[in-house]
PDB file of C-alpha atoms and ligand atoms in Angstrom:
ATOM      1  CA  MET T   1     -48.004 -62.687  71.515  1.00 62.00           C
ATOM      2  CA  GLU T   2     -49.127 -59.098  72.111  1.00 71.00           C
ATOM      3  CA  THR T   3     -46.094 -56.995  72.946  1.00 74.00           C
ATOM      4  CA  MET T   4     -46.923 -53.574  71.473  1.00 80.00           C
ATOM      5  CA  MET T   5     -49.259 -50.824  72.559  1.00 87.00           C
ATOM      6  CA  THR T   6     -51.515 -50.258  69.537  1.00 92.00           C
ATOM      7  CA  SER T   7     -53.104 -46.980  68.464  1.00 94.00           C
ATOM      8  CA  SER T   8     -56.549 -48.307  69.462  1.00 96.00           C
ATOM      9  CA  GLN T   9     -55.238 -48.912  72.986  1.00 96.00           C
ATOM     10  CA  GLU T  10     -53.635 -45.481  73.041  1.00 96.00           C
ATOM     11  CA  THR T  11     -56.928 -43.831  72.051  1.00 98.00           C
ATOM     12  CA  TRP T  12     -58.855 -45.657  74.805  1.00 98.00           C
ATOM     13  CA  LEU T  13     -56.191 -44.741  77.352  1.00 98.00           C
ATOM     14  CA  TRP T  14     -56.502 -41.055  76.414  1.00 98.00           C
ATOM     15  CA  ILE T  15     -60.307 -41.387  76.713  1.00 98.00           C
ATOM     16  CA  GLY T  16     -59.720 -42.835  80.192  1.00 98.00           C
ATOM     17  CA  THR T  17     -57.398 -39.965  81.143  1.00 98.00           C
ATOM     18  CA  ALA T  18     -59.838 -37.288  79.991  1.00 98.00           C
ATOM     19  CA  GLY T  19     -62.870 -39.098  81.443  1.00 98.00           C
ATOM     20  CA  MET T  20     -61.260 -39.473  84.872  1.00 98.00           C
ATOM     21  CA  ALA T  21     -60.088 -35.843  84.911  1.00 98.00           C
ATOM     22  CA  LEU T  22     -63.563 -34.599  83.959  1.00 98.00           C
ATOM     23  CA  GLY T  23     -65.082 -36.993  86.478  1.00 98.00           C
ATOM     24  CA  ALA T  24     -62.878 -35.564  89.247  1.00 98.00           C
ATOM     25  CA  ILE T  25     -64.067 -32.036  88.393  1.00 98.00           C
ATOM     26  CA  ALA T  26     -67.718 -33.157  88.199  1.00 98.00           C
ATOM     27  CA  ILE T  27     -67.438 -34.806  91.623  1.00 98.00           C
ATOM     28  CA  LEU T  28     -66.076 -31.603  93.174  1.00 97.00           C
ATOM     29  CA  ALA T  29     -68.906 -29.611  91.611  1.00 97.00           C
ATOM     30  CA  VAL T  30     -71.741 -32.005  92.497  1.00 97.00           C
ATOM     31  CA  GLY T  31     -70.417 -32.492  96.051  1.00 96.00           C
ATOM     32  CA  ARG T  32     -70.366 -28.773  96.898  1.00 95.00           C
ATOM     33  CA  GLY T  33     -72.020 -27.995 100.222  1.00 92.00           C
ATOM     34  CA  MET T  34     -72.605 -31.609 101.183  1.00 94.00           C
ATOM     35  CA  VAL T  35     -72.632 -32.616 104.866  1.00 92.00           C
ATOM     36  CA  GLU T  36     -70.528 -35.769 104.530  1.00 92.00           C
ATOM     37  CA  THR T  37     -67.572 -33.969 102.929  1.00 94.00           C
ATOM     38  CA  HIS T  38     -65.337 -37.056 103.173  1.00 95.00           C
ATOM     39  CA  HIS T  39     -67.316 -38.642 100.301  1.00 96.00           C
ATOM     40  CA  ARG T  40     -66.454 -35.664  98.109  1.00 97.00           C
ATOM     41  CA  VAL T  41     -62.764 -35.897  99.018  1.00 98.00           C
ATOM     42  CA  THR T  42     -62.384 -39.676  98.589  1.00 97.00           C
ATOM     43  CA  SER T  43     -64.405 -39.794  95.342  1.00 98.00           C
ATOM     44  CA  PHE T  44     -62.339 -36.907  93.966  1.00 98.00           C
ATOM     45  CA  PHE T  45     -59.066 -38.707  94.724  1.00 98.00           C
ATOM     46  CA  VAL T  46     -60.353 -41.976  93.224  1.00 98.00           C
ATOM     47  CA  CYS T  47     -60.775 -40.145  89.889  1.00 98.00           C
ATOM     48  CA  ALA T  48     -57.633 -38.012  90.255  1.00 98.00           C
ATOM     49  CA  ILE T  49     -55.438 -41.052  90.966  1.00 98.00           C
ATOM     50  CA  ALA T  50     -56.972 -42.887  88.000  1.00 98.00           C
ATOM     51  CA  ALA T  51     -56.473 -39.853  85.719  1.00 98.00           C
ATOM     52  CA  CYS T  52     -52.735 -39.832  86.585  1.00 98.00           C
ATOM     53  CA  LEU T  53     -52.339 -43.569  86.050  1.00 98.00           C
ATOM     54  CA  TYR T  54     -54.286 -43.462  82.752  1.00 98.00           C
ATOM     55  CA  LEU T  55     -52.009 -40.613  81.657  1.00 98.00           C
ATOM     56  CA  LEU T  56     -49.008 -42.773  82.531  1.00 98.00           C
ATOM     57  CA  MET T  57     -50.401 -45.607  80.381  1.00 98.00           C
ATOM     58  CA  ALA T  58     -51.466 -43.316  77.507  1.00 98.00           C
ATOM     59  CA  GLN T  59     -47.909 -41.951  77.315  1.00 97.00           C
ATOM     60  CA  GLY T  60     -46.578 -45.490  77.083  1.00 96.00           C
ATOM     61  CA  GLN T  61     -44.965 -45.422  80.532  1.00 97.00           C
ATOM     62  CA  GLY T  62     -47.385 -47.707  82.369  1.00 97.00           C
ATOM     63  CA  ASP T  63     -46.630 -51.033  80.717  1.00 95.00           C
ATOM     64  CA  ILE T  64     -43.835 -53.573  80.701  1.00 95.00           C
ATOM     65  CA  ILE T  65     -43.042 -56.587  78.604  1.00 95.00           C
ATOM     66  CA  VAL T  66     -42.581 -59.756  80.595  1.00 94.00           C
ATOM     67  CA  SER T  67     -40.694 -62.385  78.690  1.00 91.00           C
ATOM     68  CA  LYS T  68     -38.998 -65.717  79.060  1.00 88.00           C
ATOM     69  CA  ALA T  69     -36.616 -67.346  76.633  1.00 86.00           C
ATOM     70  CA  SER T  70     -35.328 -70.870  76.648  1.00 83.00           C
ATOM     71  CA  LEU T  71     -32.795 -72.500  74.373  1.00 85.00           C
ATOM     72  CA  ALA T  72     -32.942 -76.127  73.314  1.00 83.00           C
ATOM     73  CA  ILE T  73     -29.964 -77.843  71.731  1.00 85.00           C
ATOM     74  CA  THR T  74     -31.086 -80.621  69.417  1.00 81.00           C
ATOM     75  CA  PRO T  75     -29.210 -82.802  66.873  1.00 83.00           C
ATOM     76  CA  ILE T  76     -30.457 -80.506  64.100  1.00 82.00           C
ATOM     77  CA  GLY T  77     -29.432 -77.253  65.701  1.00 84.00           C
ATOM     78  CA  VAL T  78     -30.319 -74.768  68.428  1.00 84.00           C
ATOM     79  CA  GLY T  79     -33.966 -73.839  68.927  1.00 83.00           C
ATOM     80  CA  ALA T  80     -35.138 -70.807  70.855  1.00 83.00           C
ATOM     81  CA  ASP T  81     -38.511 -70.573  72.525  1.00 84.00           C
ATOM     82  CA  VAL T  82     -39.600 -67.078  73.509  1.00 86.00           C
ATOM     83  CA  THR T  83     -42.803 -66.127  75.320  1.00 86.00           C
ATOM     84  CA  ALA T  84     -43.594 -62.506  75.970  1.00 89.00           C
ATOM     85  CA  LYS T  85     -46.593 -60.363  76.832  1.00 90.00           C
ATOM     86  CA  LEU T  86     -47.399 -56.747  77.512  1.00 93.00           C
ATOM     87  CA  VAL T  87     -48.681 -56.024  81.014  1.00 95.00           C
ATOM     88  CA  TYR T  88     -50.239 -52.704  82.000  1.00 96.00           C
ATOM     89  CA  PHE T  89     -48.800 -52.720  85.514  1.00 97.00           C
ATOM     90  CA  ALA T  90     -50.098 -49.171  86.115  1.00 98.00           C
ATOM     91  CA  ARG T  91     -53.649 -50.561  86.477  1.00 98.00           C
ATOM     92  CA  TYR T  92     -52.634 -52.304  89.653  1.00 98.00           C
ATOM     93  CA  ILE T  93     -51.053 -49.145  91.111  1.00 98.00           C
ATOM     94  CA  ASP T  94     -54.351 -47.383  90.344  1.00 98.00           C
ATOM     95  CA  TRP T  95     -56.468 -50.168  91.899  1.00 98.00           C
ATOM     96  CA  ILE T  96     -54.325 -50.610  95.004  1.00 98.00           C
ATOM     97  CA  PHE T  97     -55.135 -47.016  95.993  1.00 98.00           C
ATOM     98  CA  THR T  98     -58.579 -46.519  94.479  1.00 98.00           C
ATOM     99  CA  THR T  99     -60.345 -49.746  95.493  1.00 98.00           C
ATOM    100  CA  PRO T 100     -59.753 -49.138  99.253  1.00 98.00           C
ATOM    101  CA  LEU T 101     -61.094 -45.588  98.807  1.00 98.00           C
ATOM    102  CA  LEU T 102     -64.184 -46.899  96.977  1.00 98.00           C
ATOM    103  CA  LEU T 103     -64.772 -49.459  99.708  1.00 98.00           C
ATOM    104  CA  LEU T 104     -64.317 -46.769 102.348  1.00 97.00           C
ATOM    105  CA  GLY T 105     -67.070 -44.771 100.649  1.00 96.00           C
ATOM    106  CA  LEU T 106     -69.414 -47.743 100.871  1.00 97.00           C
ATOM    107  CA  LEU T 107     -68.382 -48.583 104.443  1.00 96.00           C
ATOM    108  CA  THR T 108     -68.926 -45.073 105.750  1.00 94.00           C
ATOM    109  CA  VAL T 109     -72.512 -45.300 104.494  1.00 94.00           C
ATOM    110  CA  GLY T 110     -73.093 -48.736 106.045  1.00 93.00           C
ATOM    111  CA  LEU T 111     -71.147 -48.173 109.263  1.00 90.00           C
ATOM    112  CA  LYS T 112     -72.297 -44.647 110.109  1.00 72.00           C
ATOM    113  CA  ALA T 113     -71.313 -44.918 113.756  1.00 63.00           C
ATOM    114  CA  LEU T 114     -67.684 -45.432 112.715  1.00 60.00           C
ATOM    115  CA  THR T 115     -66.703 -42.091 114.159  1.00 54.00           C
ATOM    116  CA  THR T 116     -68.450 -42.525 117.510  1.00 60.00           C
ATOM    117  CA  SER T 117     -66.480 -43.870 120.446  1.00 61.00           C
ATOM    118  CA  GLY T 118     -67.084 -47.077 122.375  1.00 65.00           C
ATOM    119  CA  GLU T 119     -66.804 -50.822 122.019  1.00 66.00           C
ATOM    120  CA  GLN T 120     -69.093 -51.073 118.976  1.00 71.00           C
ATOM    121  CA  SER T 121     -67.078 -48.562 117.043  1.00 75.00           C
ATOM    122  CA  ARG T 122     -63.857 -50.496 117.712  1.00 75.00           C
ATOM    123  CA  GLU T 123     -65.503 -53.636 116.337  1.00 76.00           C
ATOM    124  CA  ARG T 124     -66.441 -51.693 113.234  1.00 84.00           C
ATOM    125  CA  LEU T 125     -62.893 -50.436 112.790  1.00 89.00           C
ATOM    126  CA  GLY T 126     -61.795 -54.072 112.886  1.00 91.00           C
ATOM    127  CA  LEU T 127     -64.264 -54.801 110.105  1.00 94.00           C
ATOM    128  CA  VAL T 128     -62.901 -51.917 108.021  1.00 96.00           C
ATOM    129  CA  ALA T 129     -59.306 -53.083 108.554  1.00 96.00           C
ATOM    130  CA  GLY T 130     -60.248 -56.620 107.493  1.00 97.00           C
ATOM    131  CA  ILE T 131     -61.980 -55.467 104.311  1.00 98.00           C
ATOM    132  CA  ILE T 132     -59.223 -53.057 103.282  1.00 98.00           C
ATOM    133  CA  GLY T 133     -56.525 -55.650 104.047  1.00 98.00           C
ATOM    134  CA  ALA T 134     -58.276 -58.268 101.893  1.00 98.00           C
ATOM    135  CA  ASP T 135     -58.711 -55.711  99.122  1.00 98.00           C
ATOM    136  CA  ILE T 136     -55.017 -54.760  99.023  1.00 98.00           C
ATOM    137  CA  LEU T 137     -54.028 -58.424  98.877  1.00 98.00           C
ATOM    138  CA  MET T 138     -56.625 -59.087  96.138  1.00 98.00           C
ATOM    139  CA  ILE T 139     -54.970 -56.474  93.906  1.00 98.00           C
ATOM    140  CA  LEU T 140     -51.379 -57.388  94.804  1.00 98.00           C
ATOM    141  CA  THR T 141     -51.902 -61.099  94.113  1.00 98.00           C
ATOM    142  CA  GLY T 142     -53.732 -60.168  90.886  1.00 98.00           C
ATOM    143  CA  LEU T 143     -50.588 -58.276  89.829  1.00 98.00           C
ATOM    144  CA  PHE T 144     -48.425 -61.325  90.638  1.00 98.00           C
ATOM    145  CA  GLY T 145     -50.741 -63.373  88.409  1.00 97.00           C
ATOM    146  CA  ALA T 146     -50.586 -60.842  85.581  1.00 96.00           C
ATOM    147  CA  LEU T 147     -46.788 -60.910  85.687  1.00 96.00           C
ATOM    148  CA  SER T 148     -46.665 -64.731  85.599  1.00 96.00           C
ATOM    149  CA  LEU T 149     -45.824 -66.427  82.323  1.00 93.00           C
ATOM    150  CA  ASP T 150     -46.165 -69.938  83.662  1.00 93.00           C
ATOM    151  CA  SER T 151     -49.854 -70.856  83.598  1.00 92.00           C
ATOM    152  CA  THR T 152     -49.789 -72.826  86.858  1.00 96.00           C
ATOM    153  CA  HIS T 153     -48.304 -69.827  88.689  1.00 96.00           C
ATOM    154  CA  LYS T 154     -50.809 -67.537  86.999  1.00 96.00           C
ATOM    155  CA  TYR T 155     -53.888 -69.541  88.034  1.00 97.00           C
ATOM    156  CA  VAL T 156     -52.594 -70.092  91.560  1.00 98.00           C
ATOM    157  CA  TRP T 157     -52.430 -66.296  91.945  1.00 98.00           C
ATOM    158  CA  PHE T 158     -55.831 -65.918  90.315  1.00 98.00           C
ATOM    159  CA  ILE T 159     -57.409 -68.305  92.841  1.00 98.00           C
ATOM    160  CA  VAL T 160     -55.662 -66.591  95.778  1.00 98.00           C
ATOM    161  CA  SER T 161     -56.889 -63.206  94.526  1.00 98.00           C
ATOM    162  CA  CYS T 162     -60.451 -64.575  94.135  1.00 98.00           C
ATOM    163  CA  GLY T 163     -60.258 -65.849  97.733  1.00 98.00           C
ATOM    164  CA  PHE T 164     -59.628 -62.292  98.972  1.00 98.00           C
ATOM    165  CA  PHE T 165     -62.415 -61.003  96.712  1.00 98.00           C
ATOM    166  CA  LEU T 166     -64.783 -63.532  98.242  1.00 98.00           C
ATOM    167  CA  ALA T 167     -63.781 -62.424 101.754  1.00 98.00           C
ATOM    168  CA  ILE T 168     -64.634 -58.805 100.838  1.00 98.00           C
ATOM    169  CA  LEU T 169     -68.025 -59.874  99.436  1.00 98.00           C
ATOM    170  CA  VAL T 170     -68.866 -61.926 102.531  1.00 98.00           C
ATOM    171  CA  LEU T 171     -68.098 -58.965 104.811  1.00 97.00           C
ATOM    172  CA  ILE T 172     -69.893 -56.275 102.811  1.00 97.00           C
ATOM    173  CA  TRP T 173     -72.977 -58.441 102.215  1.00 98.00           C
ATOM    174  CA  GLY T 174     -72.979 -59.801 105.793  1.00 97.00           C
ATOM    175  CA  PRO T 175     -72.042 -57.728 108.856  1.00 94.00           C
ATOM    176  CA  VAL T 176     -71.781 -54.357 107.092  1.00 95.00           C
ATOM    177  CA  ARG T 177     -75.196 -54.743 105.461  1.00 96.00           C
ATOM    178  CA  ALA T 178     -76.688 -55.788 108.825  1.00 94.00           C
ATOM    179  CA  SER T 179     -75.310 -52.589 110.337  1.00 92.00           C
ATOM    180  CA  ALA T 180     -76.777 -50.499 107.494  1.00 94.00           C
ATOM    181  CA  VAL T 181     -80.195 -52.136 107.887  1.00 94.00           C
ATOM    182  CA  ALA T 182     -80.133 -51.434 111.647  1.00 91.00           C
ATOM    183  CA  GLN T 183     -79.834 -47.706 110.911  1.00 89.00           C
ATOM    184  CA  GLY T 184     -83.213 -47.364 109.291  1.00 91.00           C
ATOM    185  CA  GLU T 185     -84.761 -47.330 105.842  1.00 93.00           C
ATOM    186  CA  GLY T 186     -82.850 -44.412 104.315  1.00 94.00           C
ATOM    187  CA  VAL T 187     -79.351 -45.727 105.071  1.00 94.00           C
ATOM    188  CA  ALA T 188     -80.368 -49.309 104.237  1.00 96.00           C
ATOM    189  CA  ALA T 189     -81.754 -48.284 100.832  1.00 96.00           C
ATOM    190  CA  LEU T 190     -78.662 -46.253  99.869  1.00 96.00           C
ATOM    191  CA  TYR T 191     -76.256 -48.927 101.111  1.00 97.00           C
ATOM    192  CA  THR T 192     -78.105 -51.722  99.292  1.00 97.00           C
ATOM    193  CA  LYS T 193     -78.185 -49.747  96.045  1.00 97.00           C
ATOM    194  CA  LEU T 194     -74.452 -48.957  96.183  1.00 98.00           C
ATOM    195  CA  LEU T 195     -73.625 -52.509  97.265  1.00 98.00           C
ATOM    196  CA  GLY T 196     -75.538 -54.010  94.323  1.00 98.00           C
ATOM    197  CA  ILE T 197     -73.865 -51.719  91.791  1.00 98.00           C
ATOM    198  CA  LEU T 198     -70.403 -52.239  93.267  1.00 98.00           C
ATOM    199  CA  THR T 199     -70.799 -56.029  93.292  1.00 98.00           C
ATOM    200  CA  VAL T 200     -71.946 -56.255  89.662  1.00 98.00           C
ATOM    201  CA  LEU T 201     -69.182 -53.910  88.432  1.00 98.00           C
ATOM    202  CA  TRP T 202     -66.419 -55.505  90.484  1.00 98.00           C
ATOM    203  CA  PHE T 203     -67.311 -58.990  89.201  1.00 98.00           C
ATOM    204  CA  ILE T 204     -66.456 -57.838  85.671  1.00 98.00           C
ATOM    205  CA  TYR T 205     -62.779 -57.301  86.600  1.00 98.00           C
ATOM    206  CA  PRO T 206     -61.798 -60.939  87.304  1.00 98.00           C
ATOM    207  CA  ILE T 207     -63.880 -62.102  84.308  1.00 98.00           C
ATOM    208  CA  LEU T 208     -62.089 -59.672  81.997  1.00 97.00           C
ATOM    209  CA  TRP T 209     -58.736 -60.606  83.505  1.00 97.00           C
ATOM    210  CA  LEU T 210     -59.455 -64.270  82.857  1.00 97.00           C
ATOM    211  CA  LEU T 211     -60.578 -63.680  79.256  1.00 97.00           C
ATOM    212  CA  GLY T 212     -57.846 -61.166  78.484  1.00 95.00           C
ATOM    213  CA  THR T 213     -54.120 -61.432  77.948  1.00 91.00           C
ATOM    214  CA  GLU T 214     -53.471 -61.903  81.686  1.00 92.00           C
ATOM    215  CA  GLY T 215     -55.549 -65.100  81.604  1.00 93.00           C
ATOM    216  CA  THR T 216     -56.640 -67.258  78.674  1.00 93.00           C
ATOM    217  CA  GLY T 217     -56.102 -64.687  75.922  1.00 92.00           C
ATOM    218  CA  SER T 218     -59.590 -65.316  74.462  1.00 95.00           C
ATOM    219  CA  ILE T 219     -60.071 -61.598  73.766  1.00 95.00           C
ATOM    220  CA  SER T 220     -57.517 -59.242  72.269  1.00 94.00           C
ATOM    221  CA  LEU T 221     -55.633 -56.652  74.292  1.00 94.00           C
ATOM    222  CA  ASN T 222     -57.415 -53.952  72.246  1.00 96.00           C
ATOM    223  CA  THR T 223     -60.839 -55.180  73.427  1.00 97.00           C
ATOM    224  CA  GLU T 224     -59.569 -55.622  76.959  1.00 96.00           C
ATOM    225  CA  VAL T 225     -58.233 -52.055  77.180  1.00 97.00           C
ATOM    226  CA  ALA T 226     -61.500 -50.640  75.753  1.00 98.00           C
ATOM    227  CA  VAL T 227     -63.733 -52.596  78.150  1.00 98.00           C
ATOM    228  CA  PHE T 228     -61.526 -51.836  81.164  1.00 98.00           C
ATOM    229  CA  THR T 229     -61.745 -48.107  80.367  1.00 98.00           C
ATOM    230  CA  ILE T 230     -65.550 -48.184  80.240  1.00 98.00           C
ATOM    231  CA  ILE T 231     -65.886 -50.272  83.423  1.00 98.00           C
ATOM    232  CA  ASP T 232     -63.279 -48.169  85.246  1.00 98.00           C
ATOM    233  CA  LEU T 233     -65.123 -44.953  84.363  1.00 98.00           C
ATOM    234  CA  THR T 234     -68.419 -46.436  85.564  1.00 98.00           C
ATOM    235  CA  ALA T 235     -66.923 -47.886  88.777  1.00 98.00           C
ATOM    236  CA  LYS T 236     -65.147 -44.637  89.652  1.00 98.00           C
ATOM    237  CA  VAL T 237     -67.002 -41.632  88.216  1.00 98.00           C
ATOM    238  CA  GLY T 238     -70.469 -43.228  88.081  1.00 98.00           C
ATOM    239  CA  PHE T 239     -70.183 -44.799  91.542  1.00 98.00           C
ATOM    240  CA  GLY T 240     -68.723 -41.579  93.019  1.00 98.00           C
ATOM    241  CA  LEU T 241     -71.567 -39.453  91.659  1.00 98.00           C
ATOM    242  CA  LEU T 242     -74.191 -41.902  92.968  1.00 98.00           C
ATOM    243  CA  LEU T 243     -72.527 -41.939  96.376  1.00 97.00           C
ATOM    244  CA  ILE T 244     -72.452 -38.142  96.549  1.00 97.00           C
ATOM    245  CA  THR T 245     -76.007 -37.547  95.349  1.00 97.00           C
ATOM    246  CA  GLY T 246     -77.345 -40.372  97.547  1.00 96.00           C
ATOM    247  CA  SER T 247     -75.508 -39.122 100.621  1.00 95.00           C
ATOM    248  CA  LYS T 248     -76.653 -35.532  99.966  1.00 94.00           C
ATOM    249  CA  LYS T 249     -80.266 -36.656  99.723  1.00 93.00           C
ATOM    250  CA  LEU T 250     -79.933 -38.732 102.878  1.00 91.00           C
ATOM    251  CA  SER T 251     -78.477 -35.934 104.996  1.00 87.00           C
ATOM    252  CA  GLY T 252     -81.196 -33.625 103.665  1.00 78.00           C
ATOM    253  CA  THR T 253     -83.821 -35.948 105.165  1.00 63.00           C
ATOM    254  CA  GLN T 254     -82.064 -36.236 108.537  1.00 55.00           C
ATOM    255  CA  SER T 255     -81.958 -33.749 111.391  1.00 44.00           C
ATOM    256  CA  PRO T 256     -78.659 -31.818 111.549  1.00 46.00           C
ATOM    257  CA  ALA T 257     -77.747 -33.677 114.766  1.00 44.00           C
ATOM    258  CA  ALA T 258     -78.279 -37.099 113.164  1.00 43.00           C
ATOM    259  CA  ALA T 259     -76.261 -36.125 110.130  1.00 42.00           C
ATOM    260  CA  GLN T 260     -73.167 -35.298 112.247  1.00 40.00           C
TER     261      GLN T 260
HETATM  262  C1  RET Y   1     -58.053 -59.179  89.688  1.00 70.96           C
HETATM  263  C2  RET Y   1     -57.164 -60.395  89.441  1.00 70.96           C
HETATM  264  C3  RET Y   1     -57.907 -61.631  89.269  1.00 70.96           C
HETATM  265  C4  RET Y   1     -58.792 -61.971  90.428  1.00 70.96           C
HETATM  266  C5  RET Y   1     -59.546 -60.793  90.938  1.00 70.96           C
HETATM  267  C6  RET Y   1     -59.269 -59.498  90.555  1.00 70.96           C
HETATM  268  C7  RET Y   1     -60.181 -58.456  91.017  1.00 70.96           C
HETATM  269  C8  RET Y   1     -60.142 -57.184  90.731  1.00 70.96           C
HETATM  270  C9  RET Y   1     -61.104 -56.188  91.116  1.00 70.96           C
HETATM  271  C10 RET Y   1     -60.820 -54.927  90.757  1.00 70.96           C
HETATM  272  C11 RET Y   1     -61.630 -53.795  90.958  1.00 70.96           C
HETATM  273  C12 RET Y   1     -61.229 -52.637  90.464  1.00 70.96           C
HETATM  274  C13 RET Y   1     -61.945 -51.405  90.530  1.00 70.96           C
HETATM  275  C14 RET Y   1     -61.302 -50.340  90.040  1.00 70.96           C
HETATM  276  C15 RET Y   1     -61.719 -49.024  90.079  1.00 70.96           C
HETATM  277  O1  RET Y   1     -62.590 -48.474  89.603  1.00 70.96           O
HETATM  278  C16 RET Y   1     -57.127 -58.194  90.366  1.00 70.96           C
HETATM  279  C17 RET Y   1     -58.490 -58.627  88.320  1.00 70.96           C
HETATM  280  C18 RET Y   1     -60.660 -61.123  91.896  1.00 70.96           C
HETATM  281  C19 RET Y   1     -62.336 -56.563  91.830  1.00 70.96           C
HETATM  282  C20 RET Y   1     -63.286 -51.311  91.078  1.00 70.96           C
END
């Protein structure tokens, strides 16, 4: 039963706070003068939101202990059975805001005509709404699973969350990629690169969840917090910087009218 924030966890959470804050500043600096300014804004807020939520966790305000106690009266006395675990609920507040912003970054590369009017653009907005909706439910149901002590409840939520994850993957690898490919080599290459990186990084989250204290408990909470910090920094700061530099390069190769 892991019910205490250890000093190793605290150190990693401070590393996360500092890394996200520095990442937010780096994104503002690298994105200066870019044409697609929305990438600079969304990537900045991804890191800024994460910095605040890491600060919450580092100060010991972003976790709760979920526990369940049952009493059994037997002929030899009264026995108490207590199960408890520490859950960093702040992660899910972070993810519920940052994952839609990350997806929006990817989608605005793949669905460039999102801002143009007409029937096609409405279809694309439907696609965006579907992906963001699935993403929010993926995180919310993941939180329900993390808060579950009963293992049946926990794995039911895990499967539901994976279902929404699968829906996101089908949409970003299917119709959104087709739209990116239709826009020519430059957009297709950037979209495919970002899509590949996002998919590999995002797959680590459910695996870590399953191995960590939310799932089977095969790895300690110390390891889990350390790995989550490294993956979070890569998926937010690393992805944001790639998106900004890639988008800058792309608009540099397009005519000003095409880049609008
Ligand atoms: C959960 C619960 C178990 C099932 C699944 C999950 C997926 C989480 C993902 C999180 C991505 C987070 C990112 C954060 C920011 O950088 C919620 C762990 C499928 C994919 C990218």
